[in-house]
CSV table of C-alpha atoms in Angstrom, one decimal:
chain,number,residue,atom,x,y,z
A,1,UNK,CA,22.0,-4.3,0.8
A,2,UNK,CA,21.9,-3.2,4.6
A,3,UNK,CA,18.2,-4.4,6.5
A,4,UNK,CA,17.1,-2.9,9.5
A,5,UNK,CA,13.7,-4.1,10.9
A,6,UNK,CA,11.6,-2.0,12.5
A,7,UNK,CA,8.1,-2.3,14.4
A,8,UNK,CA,6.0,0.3,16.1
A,9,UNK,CA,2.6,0.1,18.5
A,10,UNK,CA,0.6,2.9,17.3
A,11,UNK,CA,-2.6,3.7,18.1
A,12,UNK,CA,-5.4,2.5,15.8
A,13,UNK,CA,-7.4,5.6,16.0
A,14,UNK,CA,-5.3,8.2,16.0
A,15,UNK,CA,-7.4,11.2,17.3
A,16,UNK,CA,-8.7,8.4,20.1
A,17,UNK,CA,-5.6,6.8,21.6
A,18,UNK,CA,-7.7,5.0,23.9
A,19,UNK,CA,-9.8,2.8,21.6
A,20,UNK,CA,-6.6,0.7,21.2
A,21,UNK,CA,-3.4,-0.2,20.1
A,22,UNK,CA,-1.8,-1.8,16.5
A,23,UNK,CA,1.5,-3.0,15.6
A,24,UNK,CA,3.5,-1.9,12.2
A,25,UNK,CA,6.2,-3.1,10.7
A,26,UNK,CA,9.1,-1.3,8.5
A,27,UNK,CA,12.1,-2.8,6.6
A,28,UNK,CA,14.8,0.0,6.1
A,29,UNK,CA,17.4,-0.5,3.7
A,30,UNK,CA,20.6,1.0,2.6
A,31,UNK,CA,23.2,0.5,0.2
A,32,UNK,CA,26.5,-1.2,1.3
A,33,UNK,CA,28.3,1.5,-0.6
A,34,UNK,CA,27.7,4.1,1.9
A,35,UNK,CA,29.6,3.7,5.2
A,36,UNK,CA,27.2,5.4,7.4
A,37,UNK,CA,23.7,4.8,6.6
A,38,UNK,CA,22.5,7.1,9.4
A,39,UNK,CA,23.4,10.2,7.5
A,40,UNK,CA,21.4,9.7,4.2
A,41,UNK,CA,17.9,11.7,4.2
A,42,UNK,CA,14.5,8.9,4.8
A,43,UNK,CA,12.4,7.8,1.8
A,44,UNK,CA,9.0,6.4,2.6
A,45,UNK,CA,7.7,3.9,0.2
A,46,UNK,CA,4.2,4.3,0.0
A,47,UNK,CA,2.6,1.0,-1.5
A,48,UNK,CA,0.1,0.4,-4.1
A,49,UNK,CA,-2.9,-1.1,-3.4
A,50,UNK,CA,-5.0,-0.9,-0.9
A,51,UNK,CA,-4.3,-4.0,1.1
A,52,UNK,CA,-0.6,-5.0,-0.4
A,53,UNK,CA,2.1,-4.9,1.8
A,54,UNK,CA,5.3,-3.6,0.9
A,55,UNK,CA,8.0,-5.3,-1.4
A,56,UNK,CA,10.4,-7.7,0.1
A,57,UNK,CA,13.4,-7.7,-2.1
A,58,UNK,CA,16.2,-10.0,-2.2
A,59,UNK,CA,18.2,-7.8,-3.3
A,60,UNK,CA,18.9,-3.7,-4.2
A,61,UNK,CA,17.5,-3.5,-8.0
A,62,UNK,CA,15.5,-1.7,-10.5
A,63,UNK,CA,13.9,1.9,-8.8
A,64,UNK,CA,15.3,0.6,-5.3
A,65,UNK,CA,18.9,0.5,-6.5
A,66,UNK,CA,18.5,4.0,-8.0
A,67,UNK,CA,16.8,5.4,-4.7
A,68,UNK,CA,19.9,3.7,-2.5
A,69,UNK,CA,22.4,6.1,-4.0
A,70,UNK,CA,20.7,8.6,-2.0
A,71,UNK,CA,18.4,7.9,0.4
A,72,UNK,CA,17.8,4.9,2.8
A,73,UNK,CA,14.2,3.7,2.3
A,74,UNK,CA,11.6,2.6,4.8
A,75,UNK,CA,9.3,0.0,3.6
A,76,UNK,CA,6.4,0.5,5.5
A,77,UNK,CA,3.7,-2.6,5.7
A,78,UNK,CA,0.5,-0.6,5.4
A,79,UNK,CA,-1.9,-1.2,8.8
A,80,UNK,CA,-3.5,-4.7,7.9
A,81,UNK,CA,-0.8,-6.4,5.7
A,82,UNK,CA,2.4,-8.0,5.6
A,83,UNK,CA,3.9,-8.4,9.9
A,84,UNK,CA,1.7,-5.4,10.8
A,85,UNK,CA,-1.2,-6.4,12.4
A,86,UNK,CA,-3.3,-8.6,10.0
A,87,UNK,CA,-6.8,-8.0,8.9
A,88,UNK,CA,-8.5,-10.8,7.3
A,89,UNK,CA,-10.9,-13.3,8.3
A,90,UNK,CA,-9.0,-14.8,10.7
A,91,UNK,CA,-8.5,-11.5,13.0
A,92,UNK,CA,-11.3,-9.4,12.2
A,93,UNK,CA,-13.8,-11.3,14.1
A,94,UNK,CA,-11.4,-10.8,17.0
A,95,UNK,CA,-13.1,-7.0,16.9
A,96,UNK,CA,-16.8,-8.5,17.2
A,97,UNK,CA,-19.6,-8.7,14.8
A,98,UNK,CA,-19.8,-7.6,11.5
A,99,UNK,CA,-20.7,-4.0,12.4
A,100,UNK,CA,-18.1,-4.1,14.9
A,101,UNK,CA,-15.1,-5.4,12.3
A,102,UNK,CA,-17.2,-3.0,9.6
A,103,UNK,CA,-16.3,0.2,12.2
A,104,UNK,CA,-13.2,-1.2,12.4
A,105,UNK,CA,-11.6,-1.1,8.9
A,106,UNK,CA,-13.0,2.5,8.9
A,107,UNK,CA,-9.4,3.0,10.6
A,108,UNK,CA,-7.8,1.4,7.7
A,109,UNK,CA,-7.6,4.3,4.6
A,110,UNK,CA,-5.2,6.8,3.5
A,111,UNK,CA,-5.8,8.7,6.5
A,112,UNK,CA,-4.9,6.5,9.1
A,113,UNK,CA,-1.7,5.3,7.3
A,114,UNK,CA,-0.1,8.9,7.0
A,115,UNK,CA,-1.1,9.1,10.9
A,116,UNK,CA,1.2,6.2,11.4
A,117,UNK,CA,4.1,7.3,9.2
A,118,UNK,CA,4.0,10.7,10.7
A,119,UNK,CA,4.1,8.5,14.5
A,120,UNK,CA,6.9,6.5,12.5
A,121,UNK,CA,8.8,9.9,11.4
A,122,UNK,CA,9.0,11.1,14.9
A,123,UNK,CA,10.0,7.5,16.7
A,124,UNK,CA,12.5,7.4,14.1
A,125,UNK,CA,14.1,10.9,14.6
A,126,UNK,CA,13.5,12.4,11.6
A,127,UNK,CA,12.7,16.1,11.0
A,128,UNK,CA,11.5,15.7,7.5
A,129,UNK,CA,11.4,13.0,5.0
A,130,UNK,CA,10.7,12.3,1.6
A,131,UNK,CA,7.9,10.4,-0.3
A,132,UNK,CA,8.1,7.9,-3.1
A,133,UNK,CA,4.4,6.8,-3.9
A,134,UNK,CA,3.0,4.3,-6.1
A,135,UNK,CA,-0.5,4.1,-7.4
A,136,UNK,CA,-2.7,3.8,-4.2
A,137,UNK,CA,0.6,5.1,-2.5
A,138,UNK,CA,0.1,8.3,-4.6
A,139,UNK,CA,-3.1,8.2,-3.1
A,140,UNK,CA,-1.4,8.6,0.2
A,141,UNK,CA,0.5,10.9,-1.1
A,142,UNK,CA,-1.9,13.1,-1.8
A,143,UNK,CA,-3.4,12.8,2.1
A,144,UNK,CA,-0.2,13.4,3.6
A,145,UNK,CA,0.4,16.7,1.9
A,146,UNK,CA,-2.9,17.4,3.0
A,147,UNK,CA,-2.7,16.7,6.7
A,148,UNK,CA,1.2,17.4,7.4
A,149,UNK,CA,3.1,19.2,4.4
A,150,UNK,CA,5.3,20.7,6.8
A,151,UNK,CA,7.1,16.9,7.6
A,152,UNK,CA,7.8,16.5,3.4
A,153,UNK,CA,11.2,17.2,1.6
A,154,UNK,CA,9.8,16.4,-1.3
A,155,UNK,CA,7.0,13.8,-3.0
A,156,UNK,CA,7.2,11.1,-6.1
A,157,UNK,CA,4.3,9.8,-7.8
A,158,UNK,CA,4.2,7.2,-10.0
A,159,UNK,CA,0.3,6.3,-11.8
A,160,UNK,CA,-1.3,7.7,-8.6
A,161,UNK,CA,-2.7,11.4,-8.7
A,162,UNK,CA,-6.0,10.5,-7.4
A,163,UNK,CA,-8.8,12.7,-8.2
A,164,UNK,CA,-9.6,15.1,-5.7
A,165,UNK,CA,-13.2,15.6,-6.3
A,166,UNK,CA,-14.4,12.7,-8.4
A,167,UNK,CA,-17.3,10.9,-7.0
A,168,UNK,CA,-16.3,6.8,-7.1
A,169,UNK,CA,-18.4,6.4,-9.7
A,170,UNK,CA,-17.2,8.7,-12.2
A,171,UNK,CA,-13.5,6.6,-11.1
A,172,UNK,CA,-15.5,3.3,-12.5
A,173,UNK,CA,-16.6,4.7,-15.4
A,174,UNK,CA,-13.5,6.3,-16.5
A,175,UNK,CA,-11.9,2.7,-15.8
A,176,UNK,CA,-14.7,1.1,-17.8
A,177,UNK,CA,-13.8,3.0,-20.5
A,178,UNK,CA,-10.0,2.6,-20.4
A,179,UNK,CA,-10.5,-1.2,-19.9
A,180,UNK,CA,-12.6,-1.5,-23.6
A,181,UNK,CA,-9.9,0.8,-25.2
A,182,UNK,CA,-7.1,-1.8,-23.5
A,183,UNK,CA,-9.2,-4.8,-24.5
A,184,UNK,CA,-9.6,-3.3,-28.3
A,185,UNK,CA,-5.4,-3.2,-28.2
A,186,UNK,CA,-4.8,-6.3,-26.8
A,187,UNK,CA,-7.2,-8.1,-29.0
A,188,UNK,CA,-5.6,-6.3,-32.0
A,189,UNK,CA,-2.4,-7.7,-31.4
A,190,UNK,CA,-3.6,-11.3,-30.6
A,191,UNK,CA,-7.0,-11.9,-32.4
A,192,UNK,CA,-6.6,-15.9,-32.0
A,193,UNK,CA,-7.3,-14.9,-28.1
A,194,UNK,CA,-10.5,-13.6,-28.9
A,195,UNK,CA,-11.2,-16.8,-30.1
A,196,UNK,CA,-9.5,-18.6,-27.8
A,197,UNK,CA,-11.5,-16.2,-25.2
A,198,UNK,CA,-14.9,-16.8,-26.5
A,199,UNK,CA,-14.2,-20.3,-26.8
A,200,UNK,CA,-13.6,-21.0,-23.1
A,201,UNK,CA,-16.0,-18.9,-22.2
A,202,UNK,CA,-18.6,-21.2,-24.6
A,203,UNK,CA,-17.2,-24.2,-22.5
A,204,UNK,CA,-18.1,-22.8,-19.5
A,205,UNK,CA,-21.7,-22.5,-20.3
A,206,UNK,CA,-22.1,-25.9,-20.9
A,207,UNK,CA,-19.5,-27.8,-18.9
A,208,UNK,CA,-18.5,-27.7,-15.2
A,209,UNK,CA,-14.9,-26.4,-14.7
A,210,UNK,CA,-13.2,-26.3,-11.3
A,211,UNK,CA,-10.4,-23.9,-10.5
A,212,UNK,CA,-7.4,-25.8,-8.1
A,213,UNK,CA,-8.8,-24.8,-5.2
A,214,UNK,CA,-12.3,-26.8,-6.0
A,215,UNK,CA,-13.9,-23.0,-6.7
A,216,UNK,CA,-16.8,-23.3,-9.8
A,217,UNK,CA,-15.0,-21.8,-12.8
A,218,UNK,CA,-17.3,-18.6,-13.7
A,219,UNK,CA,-17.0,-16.5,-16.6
A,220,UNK,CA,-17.1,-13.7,-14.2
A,221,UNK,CA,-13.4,-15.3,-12.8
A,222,UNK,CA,-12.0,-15.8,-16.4
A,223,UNK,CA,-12.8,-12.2,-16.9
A,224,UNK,CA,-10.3,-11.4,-14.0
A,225,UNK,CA,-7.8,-12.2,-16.4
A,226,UNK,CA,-7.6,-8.7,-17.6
A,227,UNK,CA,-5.9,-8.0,-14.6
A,228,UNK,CA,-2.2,-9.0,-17.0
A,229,UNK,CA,-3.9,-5.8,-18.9
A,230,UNK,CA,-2.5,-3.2,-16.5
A,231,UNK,CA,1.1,-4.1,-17.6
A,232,UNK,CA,3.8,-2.5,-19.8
A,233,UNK,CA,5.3,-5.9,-20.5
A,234,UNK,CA,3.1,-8.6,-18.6
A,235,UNK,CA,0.2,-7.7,-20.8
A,236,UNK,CA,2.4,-10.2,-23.3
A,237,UNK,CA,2.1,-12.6,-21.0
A,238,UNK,CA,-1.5,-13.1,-21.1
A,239,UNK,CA,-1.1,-14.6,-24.4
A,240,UNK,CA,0.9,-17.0,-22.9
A,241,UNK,CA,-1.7,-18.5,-21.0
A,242,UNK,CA,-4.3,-17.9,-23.9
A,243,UNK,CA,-2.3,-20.8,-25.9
A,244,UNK,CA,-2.4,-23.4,-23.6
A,245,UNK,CA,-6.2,-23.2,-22.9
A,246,UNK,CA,-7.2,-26.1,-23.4
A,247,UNK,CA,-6.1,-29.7,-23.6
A,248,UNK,CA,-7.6,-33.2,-24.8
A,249,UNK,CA,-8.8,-35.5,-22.9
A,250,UNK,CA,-11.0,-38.6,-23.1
A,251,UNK,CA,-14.2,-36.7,-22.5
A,252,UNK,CA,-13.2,-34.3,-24.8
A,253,UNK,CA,-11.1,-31.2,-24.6
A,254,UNK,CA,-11.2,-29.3,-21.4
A,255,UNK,CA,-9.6,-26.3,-19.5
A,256,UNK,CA,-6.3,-27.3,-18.8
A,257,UNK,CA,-4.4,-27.1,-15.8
A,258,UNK,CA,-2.1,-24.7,-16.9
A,259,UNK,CA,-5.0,-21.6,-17.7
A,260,UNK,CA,-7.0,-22.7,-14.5
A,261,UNK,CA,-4.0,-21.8,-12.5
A,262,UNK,CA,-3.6,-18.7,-14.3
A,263,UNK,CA,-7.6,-17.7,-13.5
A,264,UNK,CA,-7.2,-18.7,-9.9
A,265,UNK,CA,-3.7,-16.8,-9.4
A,266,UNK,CA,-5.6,-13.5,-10.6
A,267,UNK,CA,-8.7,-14.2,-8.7
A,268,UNK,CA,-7.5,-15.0,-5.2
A,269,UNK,CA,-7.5,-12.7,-2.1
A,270,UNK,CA,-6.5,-14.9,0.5
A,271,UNK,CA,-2.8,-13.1,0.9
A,272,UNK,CA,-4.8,-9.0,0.5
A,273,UNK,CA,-8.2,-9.0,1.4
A,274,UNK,CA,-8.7,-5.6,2.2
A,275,UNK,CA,-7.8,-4.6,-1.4
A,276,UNK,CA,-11.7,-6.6,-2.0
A,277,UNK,CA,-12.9,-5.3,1.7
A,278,UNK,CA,-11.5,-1.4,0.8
A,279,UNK,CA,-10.6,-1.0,-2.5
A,280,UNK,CA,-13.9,1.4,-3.3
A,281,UNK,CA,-13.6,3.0,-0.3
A,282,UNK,CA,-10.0,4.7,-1.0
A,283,UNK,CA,-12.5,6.9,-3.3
A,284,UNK,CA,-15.6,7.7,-1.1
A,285,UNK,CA,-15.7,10.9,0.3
A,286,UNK,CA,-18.7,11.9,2.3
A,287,UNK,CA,-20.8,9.2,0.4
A,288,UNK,CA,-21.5,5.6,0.4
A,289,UNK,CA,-19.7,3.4,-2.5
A,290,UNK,CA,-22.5,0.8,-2.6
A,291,UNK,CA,-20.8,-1.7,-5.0
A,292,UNK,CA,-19.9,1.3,-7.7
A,293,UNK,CA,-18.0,-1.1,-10.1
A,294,UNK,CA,-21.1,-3.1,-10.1
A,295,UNK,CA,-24.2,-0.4,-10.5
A,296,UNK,CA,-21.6,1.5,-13.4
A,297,UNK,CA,-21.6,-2.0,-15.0
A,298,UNK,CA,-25.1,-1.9,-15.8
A,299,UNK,CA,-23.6,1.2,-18.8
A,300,UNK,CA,-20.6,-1.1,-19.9
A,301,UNK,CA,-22.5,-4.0,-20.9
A,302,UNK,CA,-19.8,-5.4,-23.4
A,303,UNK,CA,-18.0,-6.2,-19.5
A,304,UNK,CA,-21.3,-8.0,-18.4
A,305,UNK,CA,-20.6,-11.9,-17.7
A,306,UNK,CA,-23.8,-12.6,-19.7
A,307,UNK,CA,-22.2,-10.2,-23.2
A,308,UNK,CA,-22.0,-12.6,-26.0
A,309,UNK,CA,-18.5,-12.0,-26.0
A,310,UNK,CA,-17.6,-10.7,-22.4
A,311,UNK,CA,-14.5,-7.8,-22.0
A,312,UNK,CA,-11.9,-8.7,-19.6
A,313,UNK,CA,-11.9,-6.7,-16.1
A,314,UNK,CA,-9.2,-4.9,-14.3
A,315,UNK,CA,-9.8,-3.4,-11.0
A,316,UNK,CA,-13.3,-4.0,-10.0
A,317,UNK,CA,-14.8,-5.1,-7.5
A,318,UNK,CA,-18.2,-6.9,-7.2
A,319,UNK,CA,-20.2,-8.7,-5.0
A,320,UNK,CA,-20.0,-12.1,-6.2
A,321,UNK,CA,-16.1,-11.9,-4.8
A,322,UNK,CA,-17.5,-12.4,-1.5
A,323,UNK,CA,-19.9,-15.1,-2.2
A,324,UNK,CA,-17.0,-17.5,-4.3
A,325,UNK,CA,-13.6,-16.7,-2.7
A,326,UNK,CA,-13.3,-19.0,0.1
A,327,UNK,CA,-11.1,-16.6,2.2
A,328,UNK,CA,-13.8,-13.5,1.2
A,329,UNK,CA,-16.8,-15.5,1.8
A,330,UNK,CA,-16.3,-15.2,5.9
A,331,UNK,CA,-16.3,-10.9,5.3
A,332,UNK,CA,-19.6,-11.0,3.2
A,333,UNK,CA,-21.6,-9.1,5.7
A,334,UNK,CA,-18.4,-7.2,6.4
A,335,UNK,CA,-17.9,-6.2,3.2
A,336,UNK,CA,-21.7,-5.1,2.5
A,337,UNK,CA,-21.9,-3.0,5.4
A,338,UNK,CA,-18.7,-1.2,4.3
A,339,UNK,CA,-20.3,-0.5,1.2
A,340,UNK,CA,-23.4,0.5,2.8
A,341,UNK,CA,-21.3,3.4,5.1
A,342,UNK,CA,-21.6,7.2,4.1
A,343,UNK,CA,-19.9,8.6,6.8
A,344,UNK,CA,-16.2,8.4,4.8
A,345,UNK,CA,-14.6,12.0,6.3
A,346,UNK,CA,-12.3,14.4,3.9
A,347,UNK,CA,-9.1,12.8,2.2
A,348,UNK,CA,-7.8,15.8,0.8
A,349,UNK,CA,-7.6,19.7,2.0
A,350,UNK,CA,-8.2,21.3,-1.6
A,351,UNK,CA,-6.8,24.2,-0.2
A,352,UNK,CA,-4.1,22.9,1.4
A,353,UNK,CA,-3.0,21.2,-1.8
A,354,UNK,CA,-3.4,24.7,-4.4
A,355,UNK,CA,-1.2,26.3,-1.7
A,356,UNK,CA,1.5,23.4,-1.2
A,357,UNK,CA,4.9,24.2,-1.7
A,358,UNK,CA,6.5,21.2,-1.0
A,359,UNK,CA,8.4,19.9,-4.4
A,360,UNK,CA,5.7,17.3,-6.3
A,361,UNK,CA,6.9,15.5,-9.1
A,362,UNK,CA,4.2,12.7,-11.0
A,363,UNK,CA,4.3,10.3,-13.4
A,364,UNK,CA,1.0,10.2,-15.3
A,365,UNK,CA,0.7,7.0,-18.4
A,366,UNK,CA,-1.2,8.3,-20.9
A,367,UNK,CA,-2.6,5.0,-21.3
A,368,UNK,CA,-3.1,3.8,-17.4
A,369,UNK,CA,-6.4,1.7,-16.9
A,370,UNK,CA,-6.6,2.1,-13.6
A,371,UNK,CA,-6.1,5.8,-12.9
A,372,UNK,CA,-7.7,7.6,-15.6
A,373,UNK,CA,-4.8,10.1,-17.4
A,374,UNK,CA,-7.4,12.9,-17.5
A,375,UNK,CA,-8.4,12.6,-13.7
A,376,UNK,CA,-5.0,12.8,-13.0
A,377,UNK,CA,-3.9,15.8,-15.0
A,378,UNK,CA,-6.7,17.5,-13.4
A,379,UNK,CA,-5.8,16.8,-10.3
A,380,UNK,CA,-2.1,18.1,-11.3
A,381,UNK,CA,-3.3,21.2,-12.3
A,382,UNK,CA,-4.9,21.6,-8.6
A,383,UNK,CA,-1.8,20.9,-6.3
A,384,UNK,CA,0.8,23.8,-6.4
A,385,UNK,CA,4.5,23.3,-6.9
A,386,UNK,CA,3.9,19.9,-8.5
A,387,UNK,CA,5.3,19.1,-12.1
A,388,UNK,CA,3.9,15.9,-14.3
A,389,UNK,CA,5.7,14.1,-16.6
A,390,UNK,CA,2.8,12.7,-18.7
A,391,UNK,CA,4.2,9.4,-21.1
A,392,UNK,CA,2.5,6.6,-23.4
A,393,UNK,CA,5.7,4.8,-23.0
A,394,UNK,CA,4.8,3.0,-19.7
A,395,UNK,CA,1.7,1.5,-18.3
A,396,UNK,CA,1.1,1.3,-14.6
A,397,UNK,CA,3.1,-1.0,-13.5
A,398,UNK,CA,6.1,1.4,-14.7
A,399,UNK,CA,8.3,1.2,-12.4
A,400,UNK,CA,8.3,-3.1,-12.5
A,401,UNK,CA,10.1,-2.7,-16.2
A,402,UNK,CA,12.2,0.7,-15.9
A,403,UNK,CA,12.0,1.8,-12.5
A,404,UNK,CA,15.6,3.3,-12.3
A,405,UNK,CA,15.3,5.6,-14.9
A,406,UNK,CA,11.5,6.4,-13.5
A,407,UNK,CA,12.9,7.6,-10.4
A,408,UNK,CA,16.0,9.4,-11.3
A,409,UNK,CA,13.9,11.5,-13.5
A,410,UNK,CA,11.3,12.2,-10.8
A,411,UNK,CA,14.0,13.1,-8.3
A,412,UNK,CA,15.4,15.2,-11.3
A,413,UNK,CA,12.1,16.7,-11.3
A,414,UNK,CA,11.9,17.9,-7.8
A,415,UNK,CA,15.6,19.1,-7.8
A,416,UNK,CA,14.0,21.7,-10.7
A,417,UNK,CA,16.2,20.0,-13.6
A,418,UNK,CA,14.7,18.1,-15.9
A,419,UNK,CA,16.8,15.3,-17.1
A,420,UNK,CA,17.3,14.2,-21.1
């Protein structure tokens, strides 16, 4: 594997150049097999999230090794993660107030990051380039087609054809609903965790539990465990920490180290706090969010903390995040006046996208829980020269388990040959 790194001062607001100035960061990398990585074509990795930064591989494996053959890839650190300029509760308050960080982090959507990779494109020389999105970065996808179609070769989607039209909170009810049907599965393969589940859950309403980093145990945080529920494989692994619950000691039996661990390692933000600060926001369009995931609750009770025998969550998030995450708790006004915005512009040109010719190719999972199959295959339907590859065979964190064959089929796709 060949590294090149790569940082750029762009703007923050693009259409205002004057408001000020942000650093990004890009890692290119290219295979060692190819003599001359300066004439292969540029693939953009768009990252899932919002609020992840991009992968940092040791080496060139799984959907990376595949892409190598062809391309050399740009791994772009969103604006706000990874070495681009951070945004968390240490900088933000370098903006102001809370209205003033709040105004802010309007600059910090879909929008805004295909500005910058279009600012990248042209710093780095390239006429066009082509697109490999996952999840949120199918979001981006979707943007970028909309604003400047004329700078994509071609685009690959993997579990992230957002809706185009769909209000946020039809997007939390449709995840609501996947999450029971994911719940009902996983508790059909392991009924023991159920028990296991509703036992700890017990515990916790009668004795004090303390995750590792001193944080009141909730049932709300044990819930979070359902996160391992977006997987192909790692959903397995939840049962893992499902049998080692609980341990004796001379009070009795308690948590044990082990599952509090586990709880805390799928409820911290403190390395991507703008997936809490902006992850409703990638959906709002014209409207406020105001806390969708946790109004929509209120027709999911079965997910409701107090249930007698709560679901497990996925990607929600609620207010409480703010008030029990030490590195959230700073952003609580933050976040609220965020949710409290309805001034969220236009994501996608509609139009722009039925007439698109640029070559589209998606991988919709039949079974993803966190962007609904039938939103997705509507949205499919509405952008032209795009073809969908719909499969039950992966969840949404495809590409983790069989990313190489993923992406040769997708660039198969968009080639016009469908591969066995």
């Amino acid at each position: 594997m060949r590294t090149v790194e790569h940082h750029f001062t762009l703007p923050l607001d693009h259409a205002r150049p004057e408001v000020g100035v942000i650093n990004l960061f890009a890692r290119e990398l290219s295979s060692t097999e190819h003599a001359d990585p300066a004439a292969l074509p540029w693939l953009l990795y768009l990252q899932g999230g919002p609020g992840g930064a991009s992968p940092r591989p040791g080496s060139l494996s799984g959907w990376m090794a595949e892409a190598a053959k062809t391309f050399r890839i740009l791994l772009l650190d969103q604006r706000g993660t990874g070495l681009s300029t951070p945004a968390n509760r240490q900088t933000l308050p370098l903006c102001g107030d809370a209205a003033a960080q709040s105004a802010y982090l309007t600059h910090f959507r879909a929008d805004s990051i295909v500005h910058d990779a279009e600012a990248i494109r042209a710093l780095l020389g390239a006429d066009k380039w082509s697109t490999f999105g996952q999840s949120y970065g199918g979001f981006c996808t979707l943007t970028y087609l909309s604003i400047a179609p004329e700078a994509l070769e071609r685009c690959l989607v993997t579990g992230g054809l957002a809706s185009l039209t769909a209000t946020v909170d039809d997007v939390y009810r449709a995840t609501y609903a996947r999450m029971a049907e994911r719940n009902a599965e996983y508790f059909g393969w392991y009924p023991s965790d159920r028990v296991v589940l509703d036992r700890a859950i017990g515990h916790l309403r009668t004795t004090a539990e303390h995750l590792p980093d001193g944080r009141l145990l909730t049932v709300g945080l044990v819930q979070m465990l359902g996160q391992f529920l977006g997987g192909n494989a790692r959903i397995h692994q939840l049962h893992h920490v499902f049998e080692q619950a609980f341990v004796p000691t001379p009070g009795g039996e308690r948590l044990s180290d082990a599952f509090l661990a586990a709880v805390q390692a799928q409820a911290e933000r403190a390395t991507h706090p703008l997936y809490a600060l902006m992850h409703e926001s990638i959906y709002a369009q014209g409207t406020a969010t105001d806390w969708s995931a946790e109004r929509v609750l209120e027709d999911f009770p079965a997910f409701s903390p107090d249930a007698a025998a709560p679901l497990l969550t996925g990607e929600m998030v609620y207010r409480w995040y703010f008030e029990n995450d030490p590195a959230l708790r700073p952003l609580e006004a933050v976040a609220s006046l965020v949710a409290e915005r309805d001034d969220w512009g236009r994501l996608y040109d509609l139009a722009a996208l039925a007439a698109n010719t640029v070559p589209v190719a998606a991988v919709v999972y039949t079974h993803d829980v966190y962007v609904d199959k039938d939103l997705s295959l509507a949205t499919a339907d509405a952008v032209g020269n795009l073809r969908v590859w719909e499969t039950a065979d992966f969840h949404h964190d495809g590409i983790a388990d069989e990313g190489s064959e993923i992406f040769k089929r997708l660039l198969g796709l968009t080639n016009e040959r469908a591969l066995p």
